[in-house]
Short mmCIF file of C-alpha atoms in Angstrom, two decimals:
data_model
loop_
_atom_site.label_atom_id
_atom_site.label_comp_id
_atom_site.label_asym_id
_atom_site.label_seq_id
_atom_site.Cartn_x
_atom_site.Cartn_y
_atom_site.Cartn_z
CA MET A 1 117.08 111.63 143.27
CA ALA A 2 114.16 110.66 146.18
CA ALA A 3 114.22 107.95 148.47
CA TRP A 4 112.21 105.11 147.59
CA GLY A 5 109.71 105.71 150.54
CA GLU A 6 109.14 108.75 149.12
CA ARG A 7 108.43 108.26 145.49
CA LEU A 8 106.20 105.19 146.53
CA ALA A 9 104.39 107.32 148.94
CA GLY A 10 100.34 106.62 148.52
CA VAL A 11 100.92 103.40 146.02
CA ARG A 12 98.17 100.78 146.79
CA GLY A 13 98.65 98.92 143.90
CA VAL A 14 100.97 97.38 141.60
CA LEU A 15 100.48 97.07 137.78
CA LEU A 16 102.75 94.43 136.22
CA ASP A 17 103.97 93.70 132.74
CA ILE A 18 104.53 90.23 132.10
CA SER A 19 106.62 89.67 128.93
CA GLY A 20 110.20 91.06 129.74
CA VAL A 21 108.97 91.33 133.27
CA LEU A 22 107.81 87.95 134.90
CA TYR A 23 109.57 85.98 132.21
CA ASP A 24 111.24 85.68 128.31
CA GLY A 25 109.23 83.88 126.08
CA GLY A 26 111.21 81.50 123.47
CA GLU A 27 111.50 77.78 122.58
CA GLY A 28 109.67 75.33 125.07
CA GLY A 29 107.66 78.12 126.48
CA GLY A 30 110.23 80.46 128.01
CA ALA A 31 111.94 81.03 131.28
CA PRO A 32 111.51 83.34 134.26
CA ILE A 33 113.41 86.24 134.82
CA ALA A 34 115.76 85.61 137.69
CA GLY A 35 114.18 86.32 141.26
CA SER A 36 110.45 87.31 139.50
CA VAL A 37 108.64 84.37 141.07
CA GLU A 38 110.00 85.11 144.61
CA ALA A 39 109.10 88.93 143.73
CA LEU A 40 105.79 88.19 142.56
CA ALA A 41 104.89 86.00 145.47
CA ARG A 42 106.52 88.82 147.70
CA LEU A 43 104.26 91.48 146.27
CA LYS A 44 101.05 89.04 146.85
CA ARG A 45 101.81 88.51 150.55
CA SER A 46 101.95 92.54 150.80
CA GLN A 47 99.41 94.65 151.35
CA LEU A 48 99.49 96.11 147.95
CA LYS A 49 96.81 94.96 145.24
CA VAL A 50 98.17 93.24 141.99
CA ARG A 51 97.19 93.06 138.86
CA PHE A 52 98.94 91.96 135.51
CA CYS A 53 98.73 94.38 132.72
CA THR A 54 99.83 92.80 129.31
CA ASN A 55 100.02 93.71 125.33
CA GLU A 56 100.18 89.90 125.29
CA SER A 57 98.36 88.86 122.29
CA GLN A 58 99.75 85.41 120.76
CA LYS A 59 98.15 83.53 123.33
CA SER A 60 94.75 83.21 125.17
CA ARG A 61 94.65 84.49 128.86
CA GLY A 62 93.98 80.95 129.59
CA ASP A 63 97.08 79.66 127.86
CA LEU A 64 99.21 82.27 129.22
CA VAL A 65 98.47 81.93 132.81
CA GLY A 66 98.55 78.28 132.83
CA MET A 67 102.25 78.62 131.25
CA LEU A 68 102.77 81.21 133.83
CA ARG A 69 101.43 78.91 136.68
CA ARG A 70 103.83 76.21 135.03
CA LEU A 71 106.75 78.41 135.39
CA GLY A 72 106.01 78.91 139.06
CA PHE A 73 104.06 82.21 139.10
CA ASP A 74 101.33 82.94 141.43
CA ILE A 75 98.39 84.45 139.01
CA SER A 76 94.99 83.60 137.79
CA GLU A 77 93.07 84.56 134.87
CA GLY A 78 90.72 87.20 136.69
CA GLU A 79 93.96 89.00 137.44
CA VAL A 80 94.88 89.72 133.77
CA THR A 81 94.05 92.83 131.74
CA ALA A 82 94.90 91.84 128.14
CA PRO A 83 93.65 93.25 124.54
CA ALA A 84 91.80 90.56 122.99
CA PRO A 85 89.08 90.70 125.71
CA ALA A 86 89.12 94.55 125.64
CA THR A 87 89.01 93.83 121.35
CA CYS A 88 85.74 91.85 121.50
CA LEU A 89 83.91 94.47 123.97
CA ILE A 90 84.66 96.72 121.27
CA LEU A 91 83.54 94.84 118.30
CA LYS A 92 80.46 93.57 120.06
CA GLU A 93 79.68 97.64 121.48
CA ARG A 94 80.17 98.91 117.46
CA GLY A 95 78.49 95.85 115.45
CA LEU A 96 82.24 95.47 113.78
CA ARG A 97 82.86 91.95 112.37
CA PRO A 98 86.23 91.28 111.91
CA HIS A 99 89.08 90.05 109.35
CA LEU A 100 91.57 88.56 111.86
CA LEU A 101 95.02 88.91 111.17
CA ILE A 102 96.02 87.33 114.68
CA HIS A 103 98.12 84.14 116.03
CA ASP A 104 96.30 80.98 116.18
CA GLY A 105 96.90 80.76 119.97
CA VAL A 106 94.80 83.95 120.45
CA ARG A 107 91.79 82.76 118.19
CA SER A 108 89.76 81.19 121.02
CA GLU A 109 89.45 84.55 122.56
CA PHE A 110 87.32 85.62 119.49
CA ASP A 111 85.32 82.28 119.29
CA GLN A 112 81.83 84.41 120.14
CA ILE A 113 82.94 87.17 117.44
CA ASP A 114 80.86 87.13 114.02
CA THR A 115 83.79 87.18 111.24
CA SER A 116 81.37 86.59 108.13
CA ASN A 117 81.44 89.50 105.54
CA PRO A 118 84.08 91.73 107.40
CA ASN A 119 84.04 95.10 107.97
CA CYS A 120 87.10 95.70 110.08
CA VAL A 121 90.58 94.10 110.60
CA VAL A 122 91.72 93.14 113.79
CA ILE A 123 96.05 92.83 114.03
CA ALA A 124 97.75 91.40 116.67
CA ASP A 125 101.00 89.76 117.25
CA ALA A 126 100.71 87.21 114.71
CA GLY A 127 104.50 85.71 114.74
CA GLU A 128 105.08 83.68 111.85
CA GLY A 129 101.50 84.21 111.10
CA PHE A 130 102.60 87.85 109.50
CA SER A 131 103.05 86.27 106.07
CA TYR A 132 103.06 88.22 102.70
CA GLN A 133 99.98 86.56 102.15
CA ASN A 134 98.18 87.21 105.28
CA MET A 135 99.17 90.86 105.62
CA ASN A 136 98.03 91.51 101.62
CA LYS A 137 94.88 89.58 102.58
CA ALA A 138 94.39 92.26 105.07
CA PHE A 139 95.36 95.20 102.94
CA GLN A 140 92.71 93.90 100.40
CA VAL A 141 90.10 93.63 103.11
CA LEU A 142 90.93 97.19 104.03
CA MET A 143 91.29 98.49 100.85
CA GLU A 144 87.49 97.28 99.86
CA LEU A 145 86.09 98.82 102.49
CA GLU A 146 84.34 102.55 102.24
CA ASN A 147 85.58 103.11 105.84
CA PRO A 148 88.51 100.95 106.77
CA VAL A 149 88.66 100.36 110.33
CA LEU A 150 92.09 99.00 111.51
CA LEU A 151 92.27 97.56 115.33
CA SER A 152 95.52 96.65 116.61
CA LEU A 153 96.39 94.84 119.75
CA GLY A 154 99.10 97.04 121.06
CA LYS A 155 101.42 98.93 119.02
CA GLY A 156 104.85 97.40 120.67
CA ARG A 157 107.91 97.71 118.46
CA TYR A 158 109.24 94.26 119.47
CA TYR A 159 109.91 92.10 122.56
CA LYS A 160 112.68 89.68 123.83
CA GLU A 161 112.49 86.18 123.66
CA THR A 162 115.40 83.98 124.80
CA SER A 163 116.50 83.71 121.19
CA GLY A 164 116.75 87.30 121.07
CA LEU A 165 114.51 90.71 120.14
CA MET A 166 111.70 89.84 118.05
CA LEU A 167 109.25 91.95 115.84
CA ASP A 168 105.88 92.78 117.56
CA VAL A 169 102.60 93.86 116.13
CA GLY A 170 103.77 97.74 115.77
CA PRO A 171 105.67 97.72 112.85
CA TYR A 172 103.29 95.31 111.08
CA MET A 173 100.28 98.11 112.06
CA LYS A 174 102.30 100.66 110.81
CA ALA A 175 102.87 98.70 107.47
CA LEU A 176 99.29 98.57 107.21
CA GLU A 177 98.54 102.17 108.26
CA TYR A 178 100.86 103.46 105.32
CA ALA A 179 99.37 100.93 102.54
CA CYS A 180 95.87 102.23 103.09
CA GLY A 181 96.43 105.71 104.41
CA ILE A 182 94.73 105.32 107.41
CA GLU A 183 95.18 105.50 111.34
CA ALA A 184 94.41 102.62 113.65
CA GLU A 185 92.84 102.35 116.92
CA VAL A 186 95.18 100.85 119.51
CA VAL A 187 93.81 98.51 122.29
CA GLY A 188 96.23 97.72 124.76
CA LYS A 189 98.97 99.89 126.25
CA PRO A 190 99.80 102.55 126.10
CA SER A 191 96.17 103.38 125.23
CA PRO A 192 94.38 105.22 128.32
CA GLU A 193 91.45 103.28 128.27
CA PHE A 194 93.04 99.98 128.70
CA PHE A 195 95.22 101.29 131.67
CA LYS A 196 92.29 102.95 132.75
CA SER A 197 90.22 99.12 132.76
CA ALA A 198 92.84 97.79 134.72
CA LEU A 199 92.67 100.48 137.47
CA ARG A 200 88.64 99.87 137.77
CA GLU A 201 89.33 96.33 137.89
CA MET A 202 91.38 96.98 140.97
CA GLY A 203 89.28 99.89 142.50
CA LEU A 204 92.20 102.57 142.25
CA GLU A 205 93.11 105.66 141.24
CA ALA A 206 95.68 106.67 139.12
CA HIS A 207 97.74 108.03 141.75
CA GLN A 208 97.59 105.01 143.88
CA ALA A 209 99.16 102.52 141.29
CA ILE A 210 102.22 101.96 139.96
CA MET A 211 103.51 100.60 136.27
CA ILE A 212 106.03 98.30 136.16
CA GLY A 213 107.37 96.99 132.72
CA ASP A 214 110.09 96.96 130.32
CA ASP A 215 108.87 99.12 127.37
CA ILE A 216 110.16 102.98 127.87
CA MET A 217 107.27 103.82 125.70
CA GLY A 218 104.04 101.15 126.27
CA ASP A 219 104.63 100.95 129.78
CA VAL A 220 106.57 103.80 131.33
CA SER A 221 105.14 106.81 129.31
CA GLY A 222 101.61 105.38 128.68
CA ALA A 223 101.32 104.64 132.69
CA GLN A 224 102.68 108.40 133.11
CA ARG A 225 100.50 110.08 130.70
CA CYS A 226 97.65 108.62 132.90
CA GLY A 227 98.87 109.62 136.07
CA MET A 228 100.07 106.81 136.99
CA ARG A 229 103.98 106.32 138.76
CA ALA A 230 105.85 104.07 136.73
CA LEU A 231 109.09 101.91 136.81
CA GLN A 232 110.98 100.15 133.84
CA VAL A 233 112.82 97.21 134.87
CA ARG A 234 116.09 96.64 133.47
CA THR A 235 114.94 93.01 131.65
CA GLY A 236 113.19 92.03 128.69
CA LYS A 237 113.68 94.23 125.98
CA PHE A 238 115.47 97.11 127.96
CA ARG A 239 118.59 98.53 125.96
CA ILE A 240 120.83 100.86 127.44
CA SER A 241 120.75 102.88 124.03
CA VAL A 242 117.21 103.34 124.20
CA ILE A 243 117.33 105.12 127.31
CA THR A 244 119.97 107.37 125.80
CA VAL A 245 117.97 108.10 123.10
CA ILE A 246 114.99 108.90 125.29
CA ARG A 247 116.95 111.13 127.25
CA GLU A 248 118.61 113.06 124.16
CA VAL A 249 114.93 114.17 123.34
CA MET B 1 91.96 123.67 81.48
CA ALA B 2 94.63 124.81 78.90
CA ALA B 3 94.35 122.98 75.93
CA TRP B 4 97.39 119.91 75.47
CA GLY B 5 99.18 121.75 73.02
CA GLU B 6 99.92 124.50 75.38
CA ARG B 7 100.52 122.17 78.27
CA LEU B 8 103.32 120.29 77.00
CA ALA B 9 104.98 122.83 74.88
CA GLY B 10 108.74 122.79 75.19
CA VAL B 11 108.60 119.13 76.34
CA ARG B 12 111.27 117.00 74.49
CA GLY B 13 111.10 113.87 76.23
CA VAL B 14 108.96 111.30 78.26
CA LEU B 15 109.64 109.14 81.14
CA LEU B 16 107.57 106.37 81.34
CA ASP B 17 106.68 104.20 84.64
CA ILE B 18 106.32 100.89 83.86
CA SER B 19 104.12 98.62 86.19
CA GLY B 20 100.38 99.81 85.45
CA VAL B 21 101.37 102.26 82.63
CA LEU B 22 102.74 99.43 80.13
CA TYR B 23 101.59 96.37 81.74
CA ASP B 24 100.01 94.93 84.73
CA GLY B 25 102.43 92.10 86.39
CA GLY B 26 100.66 88.75 87.66
CA GLU B 27 100.50 85.11 87.06
CA GLY B 28 102.63 83.99 84.05
CA GLY B 29 104.34 87.29 83.57
CA GLY B 30 101.20 89.62 83.32
CA ALA B 31 99.34 91.43 80.51
CA PRO B 32 99.97 94.72 78.44
CA ILE B 33 97.73 97.65 79.29
CA ALA B 34 95.21 97.82 76.35
CA GLY B 35 97.08 100.21 73.34
CA SER B 36 100.23 100.68 75.49
CA VAL B 37 102.10 98.64 73.11
CA GLU B 38 101.07 100.96 70.07
CA ALA B 39 101.45 103.92 72.25
CA LEU B 40 105.09 103.17 72.81
CA ALA B 41 105.38 102.36 69.47
CA ARG B 42 104.16 105.89 68.46
CA LEU B 43 106.32 107.67 71.07
CA LYS B 44 109.74 106.35 69.72
CA ARG B 45 108.47 107.28 66.12
CA SER B 46 108.02 110.76 67.22
CA GLN B 47 111.12 113.28 67.93
CA LEU B 48 110.90 112.88 71.61
CA LYS B 49 113.13 111.35 73.58
CA VAL B 50 111.91 108.27 75.79
CA ARG B 51 113.07 106.88 78.86
CA PHE B 52 111.45 104.19 81.37
CA CYS B 53 111.56 105.32 85.08
CA THR B 54 110.72 102.58 86.96
CA ASN B 55 111.10 101.54 90.82
CA GLU B 56 110.75 97.66 89.88
CA SER B 57 112.46 95.74 92.28
CA GLN B 58 111.40 92.02 92.02
CA LYS B 59 113.41 91.77 88.79
CA SER B 60 116.66 92.63 87.33
CA ARG B 61 116.74 95.14 84.21
CA GLY B 62 117.94 92.37 82.13
CA ASP B 63 114.39 90.03 83.21
CA LEU B 64 112.43 92.85 83.59
CA VAL B 65 113.25 94.11 79.56
CA GLY B 66 113.34 90.74 78.26
CA MET B 67 109.69 89.94 79.72
CA LEU B 68 108.65 93.65 78.13
CA ARG B 69 109.71 92.64 74.96
CA ARG B 70 108.09 89.00 75.05
CA LEU B 71 104.93 91.22 75.63
CA GLY B 72 105.76 93.27 72.72
CA PHE B 73 107.26 96.29 73.76
CA ASP B 74 109.93 98.26 71.94
CA ILE B 75 112.52 98.51 74.99
CA SER B 76 116.18 98.08 75.39
CA GLU B 77 118.16 97.65 79.02
CA GLY B 78 120.28 100.75 78.31
CA GLU B 79 116.75 102.93 78.22
CA VAL B 80 115.88 101.59 81.64
CA THR B 81 116.36 103.94 84.94
CA ALA B 82 115.72 101.55 87.95
CA PRO B 83 116.70 101.57 91.49
CA ALA B 84 119.05 98.29 91.98
CA PRO B 85 121.67 99.95 89.63
CA ALA B 86 121.23 103.07 91.86
CA THR B 87 121.51 101.46 94.67
CA CYS B 88 124.45 99.45 94.10
CA LEU B 89 126.70 102.77 93.34
CA ILE B 90 125.51 103.95 96.95
CA LEU B 91 126.89 101.11 98.60
CA LYS B 92 129.83 101.25 96.65
CA GLU B 93 130.28 104.99 97.34
CA ARG B 94 129.91 104.52 100.80
CA GLY B 95 131.56 101.26 101.45
CA LEU B 96 128.33 99.48 102.66
CA ARG B 97 128.05 95.92 102.63
CA PRO B 98 124.42 94.99 102.96
CA HIS B 99 122.31 92.46 104.49
CA LEU B 100 119.47 91.96 101.57
CA LEU B 101 116.28 91.80 102.17
CA ILE B 102 114.92 91.08 98.35
CA HIS B 103 113.40 89.25 95.64
CA ASP B 104 115.70 86.53 94.25
CA GLY B 105 114.70 87.84 90.91
CA VAL B 106 116.81 91.20 91.49
CA ARG B 107 119.59 89.30 93.39
CA SER B 108 122.07 89.19 90.40
CA GLU B 109 122.29 93.18 90.25
CA PHE B 110 123.80 92.49 93.62
CA ASP B 111 126.37 89.78 92.22
CA GLN B 112 129.35 92.47 92.67
CA ILE B 113 128.26 93.75 96.22
CA ASP B 114 130.47 92.31 99.29
CA THR B 115 127.61 91.20 101.78
CA SER B 116 129.97 89.81 104.53
CA ASN B 117 129.53 91.29 107.91
CA PRO B 118 126.90 93.79 107.13
CA ASN B 119 126.55 97.39 107.96
CA CYS B 120 123.67 98.48 106.66
CA VAL B 121 119.99 96.63 105.38
CA VAL B 122 118.77 96.91 101.71
CA ILE B 123 114.99 96.52 101.71
CA ALA B 124 113.32 95.89 98.19
CA ASP B 125 110.03 94.43 96.62
CA ALA B 126 110.35 91.11 98.33
CA GLY B 127 107.05 89.83 97.61
CA GLU B 128 106.55 86.41 99.50
CA GLY B 129 109.93 86.96 100.52
CA PHE B 130 108.48 89.49 103.23
CA SER B 131 108.10 86.35 105.66
CA TYR B 132 107.80 86.87 109.69
CA GLN B 133 111.34 85.41 109.36
CA ASN B 134 113.10 87.64 107.09
CA MET B 135 111.85 90.89 108.10
CA ASN B 136 112.83 89.69 111.71
CA LYS B 137 115.96 88.78 110.67
CA ALA B 138 116.87 92.30 108.65
CA PHE B 139 115.31 93.88 112.24
CA GLN B 140 117.78 91.89 114.26
CA VAL B 141 120.86 93.15 111.73
CA LEU B 142 119.94 96.86 112.29
CA MET B 143 119.53 96.70 115.77
CA GLU B 144 123.03 95.39 116.34
CA LEU B 145 124.64 98.12 114.41
CA GLU B 146 125.47 101.25 116.18
CA ASN B 147 124.36 103.39 113.16
CA PRO B 148 121.68 101.74 111.62
CA VAL B 149 121.41 102.56 107.87
CA LEU B 150 118.27 101.26 105.77
CA LEU B 151 118.46 101.64 102.14
CA SER B 152 114.97 101.35 100.50
CA LEU B 153 114.48 100.60 96.67
CA GLY B 154 111.35 102.75 96.41
CA LYS B 155 108.68 103.49 99.13
CA GLY B 156 105.61 102.92 97.11
CA ARG B 157 102.58 101.52 99.17
CA TYR B 158 100.85 98.94 96.75
CA TYR B 159 101.14 98.14 92.90
CA LYS B 160 98.47 96.32 90.77
CA GLU B 161 98.68 93.01 89.48
CA THR B 162 96.27 91.46 87.27
CA SER B 163 94.60 89.17 90.70
CA GLY B 164 94.26 92.42 92.83
CA LEU B 165 96.16 94.99 94.46
CA MET B 166 99.57 93.90 96.35
CA LEU B 167 101.93 95.51 98.83
CA ASP B 168 105.08 97.18 98.08
CA VAL B 169 108.01 97.73 99.79
CA GLY B 170 106.80 100.94 101.32
CA PRO B 171 104.74 99.75 104.21
CA TYR B 172 107.63 97.05 105.07
CA MET B 173 109.96 100.02 105.42
CA LYS B 174 108.10 101.47 107.43
CA ALA B 175 107.42 98.62 109.74
CA LEU B 176 111.40 98.44 110.20
CA GLU B 177 111.63 102.37 110.34
CA TYR B 178 109.03 101.95 113.37
CA ALA B 179 110.41 98.77 114.71
CA CYS B 180 114.13 100.42 115.03
CA GLY B 181 113.36 103.89 115.74
CA ILE B 182 114.89 105.26 112.33
CA GLU B 183 114.34 107.03 109.10
CA ALA B 184 115.12 105.04 105.45
CA GLU B 185 117.09 106.28 103.02
CA VAL B 186 114.70 105.81 99.33
CA VAL B 187 116.40 105.09 96.50
CA GLY B 188 113.87 105.18 93.62
CA LYS B 189 111.12 107.60 93.06
CA PRO B 190 109.81 109.77 94.41
CA SER B 191 113.55 110.28 95.42
CA PRO B 192 114.57 113.79 93.51
CA GLU B 193 118.19 112.36 93.16
CA PHE B 194 116.55 109.18 91.22
CA PHE B 195 114.44 111.72 88.79
CA LYS B 196 117.70 113.90 88.44
CA SER B 197 119.81 110.51 87.19
CA ALA B 198 116.81 109.82 84.59
CA LEU B 199 116.82 113.43 83.14
CA ARG B 200 121.08 113.34 82.81
CA GLU B 201 120.80 110.27 81.29
CA MET B 202 118.35 111.79 78.67
CA GLY B 203 120.38 114.90 78.60
CA LEU B 204 117.44 117.25 79.48
CA GLU B 205 116.53 119.35 82.01
CA ALA B 206 113.49 118.99 84.28
CA HIS B 207 111.29 121.44 82.38
CA GLN B 208 111.93 119.99 79.21
CA ALA B 209 110.47 116.60 80.16
CA ILE B 210 107.01 114.84 81.62
CA MET B 211 106.86 111.81 83.87
CA ILE B 212 103.66 109.35 82.94
CA GLY B 213 102.87 107.23 86.16
CA ASP B 214 99.74 105.77 87.67
CA ASP B 215 100.68 106.89 91.30
CA ILE B 216 99.91 110.00 92.55
CA MET B 217 102.77 110.21 94.97
CA GLY B 218 105.91 108.33 93.57
CA ASP B 219 105.26 109.66 89.85
CA VAL B 220 103.19 112.97 89.93
CA SER B 221 104.06 114.30 93.02
CA GLY B 222 107.86 113.19 92.88
CA ALA B 223 108.19 114.53 89.18
CA GLN B 224 106.38 117.67 90.22
CA ARG B 225 108.71 118.42 93.06
CA CYS B 226 111.78 118.21 90.57
CA GLY B 227 110.22 120.83 88.21
CA MET B 228 109.03 118.11 85.65
CA ARG B 229 105.77 117.85 84.21
CA ALA B 230 103.62 114.87 85.06
CA LEU B 231 100.56 113.02 83.99
CA GLN B 232 98.57 110.05 85.75
CA VAL B 233 96.84 107.35 83.68
CA ARG B 234 93.55 105.75 85.09
CA THR B 235 95.35 102.20 84.82
CA GLY B 236 97.57 100.39 87.13
CA LYS B 237 96.95 101.25 90.51
CA PHE B 238 94.85 104.54 89.52
CA ARG B 239 91.92 104.38 92.04
CA ILE B 240 89.07 107.62 91.64
CA SER B 241 88.89 107.62 95.78
CA VAL B 242 92.70 108.08 96.03
CA ILE B 243 92.20 111.36 93.67
CA THR B 244 89.47 112.17 95.93
CA VAL B 245 91.76 112.28 98.98
CA ILE B 246 94.38 114.11 97.46
CA ARG B 247 92.11 116.84 96.55
CA GLU B 248 90.73 117.38 99.95
CA VAL B 249 94.11 117.93 101.33
#
């Protein structure tokens, strides 16, 4: 295995996942992962550009950053690439009026979006909002459309809270895909467009950046497919058995 | 197109789906589909053997038959092939102790099953029971198992109630499959084993039977793959657009 210096040659910027890398969410807002506040502070003091690339879709960027600052992290809203604002751009560009199956915490990101007479469904990590009734409503809206459009803020399988593993938006996206016989458009990691927008905001090329995350698919494979380097941390949703499966493929 | 007499030559038995063929479920127990009570009575007076082959997994066979009898149908419990009893046989044969993600209405079918210290998950059409919390619990049980086993009572995409289309168990099965990176074992239509057990109970070979249902995949394709003839009714979840899609493939 190459030495660290060699593996990181030419890296000018670091993209950091947030949940499972900086902190684990959960009761009372969650807790920082040991050493992460200091590691981020050290990165910020270095010559490296730092940007946060998250699929967080339960909270608005403002609420997310406020929570992280209270936990001691040096982070500002302008440094965060998140799927909700990216989705709003797409909705406006394509004249889409969404039925929103989202968490109340992220609803403010969609304040400027016309949701009357929906012609698409936007699904995000709704948490407890993934009731049968809410899923069924989204399903019915899609089935009424001649050309059903489903936008999904990420497609993560699960994430880790302090209390344990929690279902993410991906399984619910798959449920609606199967129910309606359609394929969702993913806004967020591992979509190449999403990584590219984060790189643009850093002013870097893919080969100049490294993505650090806890998700072997969303963070590591996704970034590598874009030509970036990637590193998986052993925190958050990292589990030895998942690595074993990936290596066996 | 061949005449009816020719297409039905050699048919000695009829397998009938229930929901969407005999009745549409819904508020107050649902309503018979126009003409179906009389059609069943006529079938029963004919020389044909009649059996009911359902993926109903919200109700026990006893409750289902009681409800249908109150609606005027000539049906008894012994004439019904349903996934819950078939699942109980599999659980016993394989020494599986399930965590049950099912509707309360079908729980009595599992009264004799050991559910302590679960080593598998059984998922059925839980309706409102498909809360985020219940789905997450099933997910966590599967993720704790070294060899996760997921049994699904059917894999229907949706069904029709008097109030509209409703998500069936299939989308939730897909959600757990994706979340855990596993494949479920389906007990019910369109599983060939399930059709074969219904044929055994009728004492007929596949080529002697015709399946009548409203689901192009679960009923029609499933039965045809077993060598049976099949007929799709234009009631229940039948929708013109689904036929169009199938023909385009």
